């Protein structure tokens, strides 16, 4: 039964251990996606011990569309030079390779989803024409949405690259820990979409 007031482990009409009526074989329609998101939010807040203040919008896009979005944009010359020097020093690229271009290409292939603090939404990348969602990836990105609601990620910044790396470590470490706990419960205690292994997330 639904609680009288919002509580940890319940979101949008779904308890964390409640079944959802979805058919993954033909992709997720809007109502099925909403049910999956609500239940995953309930599970994330139960693990993290923090309450969502509002629903996090989730959009599913095809990988081809995501890859096109990654190919645009410009990077200042100073940033390109710095990145090229850094990755050349690490023997990860040669002198004729643009590191930013390589990162964008890799991102287009490997990223399973991302949370955008500026847009307050999650984008999940689907590899099939019938949109699907990996539960583990969704859980990871929902943690970022929860972090933003509770701590305002736009204020968690640094003026130095080293400081930003430290911030990223805290933000991603928190999300990875929750994702790990989520994955361990999938199959053992909970039924989850996808294989539970997850794919790479990216900051938006």
mmCIF file of N, CA, C and O in Angstrom, residues 47 140 143 172-183:
data_model
loop_
_atom_site.group_PDB
_atom_site.id
_atom_site.type_symbol
_atom_site.label_atom_id
_atom_site.label_comp_id
_atom_site.label_asym_id
_atom_site.label_seq_id
_atom_site.Cartn_x
_atom_site.Cartn_y
_atom_site.Cartn_z
ATOM 1 N N UNK A 47 19.112 2.950 -0.595
ATOM 2 C CA UNK A 47 20.523 2.615 -0.411
ATOM 3 C C UNK A 47 21.304 3.816 0.110
ATOM 4 O O UNK A 47 22.109 3.695 1.039
ATOM 5 N N UNK A 140 22.955 4.656 -11.309
ATOM 6 C CA UNK A 140 24.142 5.507 -11.160
ATOM 7 C C UNK A 140 23.804 6.968 -11.452
ATOM 8 O O UNK A 140 24.162 7.870 -10.683
ATOM 9 N N UNK A 143 21.699 8.709 -8.862
ATOM 10 C CA UNK A 143 22.463 9.174 -7.697
ATOM 11 C C UNK A 143 22.934 10.605 -7.934
ATOM 12 O O UNK A 143 22.872 11.455 -7.040
ATOM 13 N N UNK A 172 31.674 10.937 -8.182
ATOM 14 C CA UNK A 172 31.592 9.639 -8.850
ATOM 15 C C UNK A 172 31.767 8.483 -7.870
ATOM 16 O O UNK A 172 31.163 7.421 -8.038
ATOM 17 N N UNK A 173 32.595 8.686 -6.855
ATOM 18 C CA UNK A 173 32.777 7.631 -5.859
ATOM 19 C C UNK A 173 31.482 7.326 -5.130
ATOM 20 O O UNK A 173 31.147 6.155 -4.886
ATOM 21 N N UNK A 174 30.743 8.358 -4.784
ATOM 22 C CA UNK A 174 29.443 8.191 -4.136
ATOM 23 C C UNK A 174 28.499 7.410 -5.043
ATOM 24 O O UNK A 174 27.854 6.438 -4.624
ATOM 25 N N UNK A 175 28.432 7.822 -6.315
ATOM 26 C CA UNK A 175 27.532 7.156 -7.264
ATOM 27 C C UNK A 175 27.963 5.716 -7.525
ATOM 28 O O UNK A 175 27.122 4.811 -7.625
ATOM 29 N N UNK A 176 29.269 5.485 -7.619
ATOM 30 C CA UNK A 176 29.760 4.126 -7.868
ATOM 31 C C UNK A 176 29.459 3.196 -6.696
ATOM 32 O O UNK A 176 29.147 2.014 -6.893
ATOM 33 N N UNK A 177 29.573 3.720 -5.479
ATOM 34 C CA UNK A 177 29.297 2.894 -4.300
ATOM 35 C C UNK A 177 27.826 2.492 -4.253
ATOM 36 O O UNK A 177 27.494 1.333 -3.976
ATOM 37 N N UNK A 178 26.942 3.444 -4.531
ATOM 38 C CA UNK A 178 25.513 3.125 -4.555
ATOM 39 C C UNK A 178 25.214 2.141 -5.683
ATOM 40 O O UNK A 178 24.446 1.186 -5.512
ATOM 41 N N UNK A 179 25.836 2.360 -6.850
ATOM 42 C CA UNK A 179 25.632 1.454 -7.979
ATOM 43 C C UNK A 179 26.098 0.042 -7.634
ATOM 44 O O UNK A 179 25.448 -0.947 -7.994
ATOM 45 N N UNK A 180 27.209 -0.063 -6.937
ATOM 46 C CA UNK A 180 27.727 -1.377 -6.532
ATOM 47 C C UNK A 180 26.725 -2.087 -5.618
ATOM 48 O O UNK A 180 26.429 -3.276 -5.803
ATOM 49 N N UNK A 181 26.196 -1.356 -4.647
ATOM 50 C CA UNK A 181 25.209 -1.949 -3.737
ATOM 51 C C UNK A 181 23.938 -2.327 -4.492
ATOM 52 O O UNK A 181 23.325 -3.367 -4.224
ATOM 53 N N UNK A 182 23.555 -1.487 -5.447
ATOM 54 C CA UNK A 182 22.377 -1.752 -6.274
ATOM 55 C C UNK A 182 22.579 -3.038 -7.079
ATOM 56 O O UNK A 182 21.712 -3.919 -7.108
ATOM 57 N N UNK A 183 23.734 -3.151 -7.733
ATOM 58 C CA UNK A 183 24.015 -4.326 -8.568
ATOM 59 C C UNK A 183 24.012 -5.615 -7.749
ATOM 60 O O UNK A 183 23.580 -6.666 -8.228
#
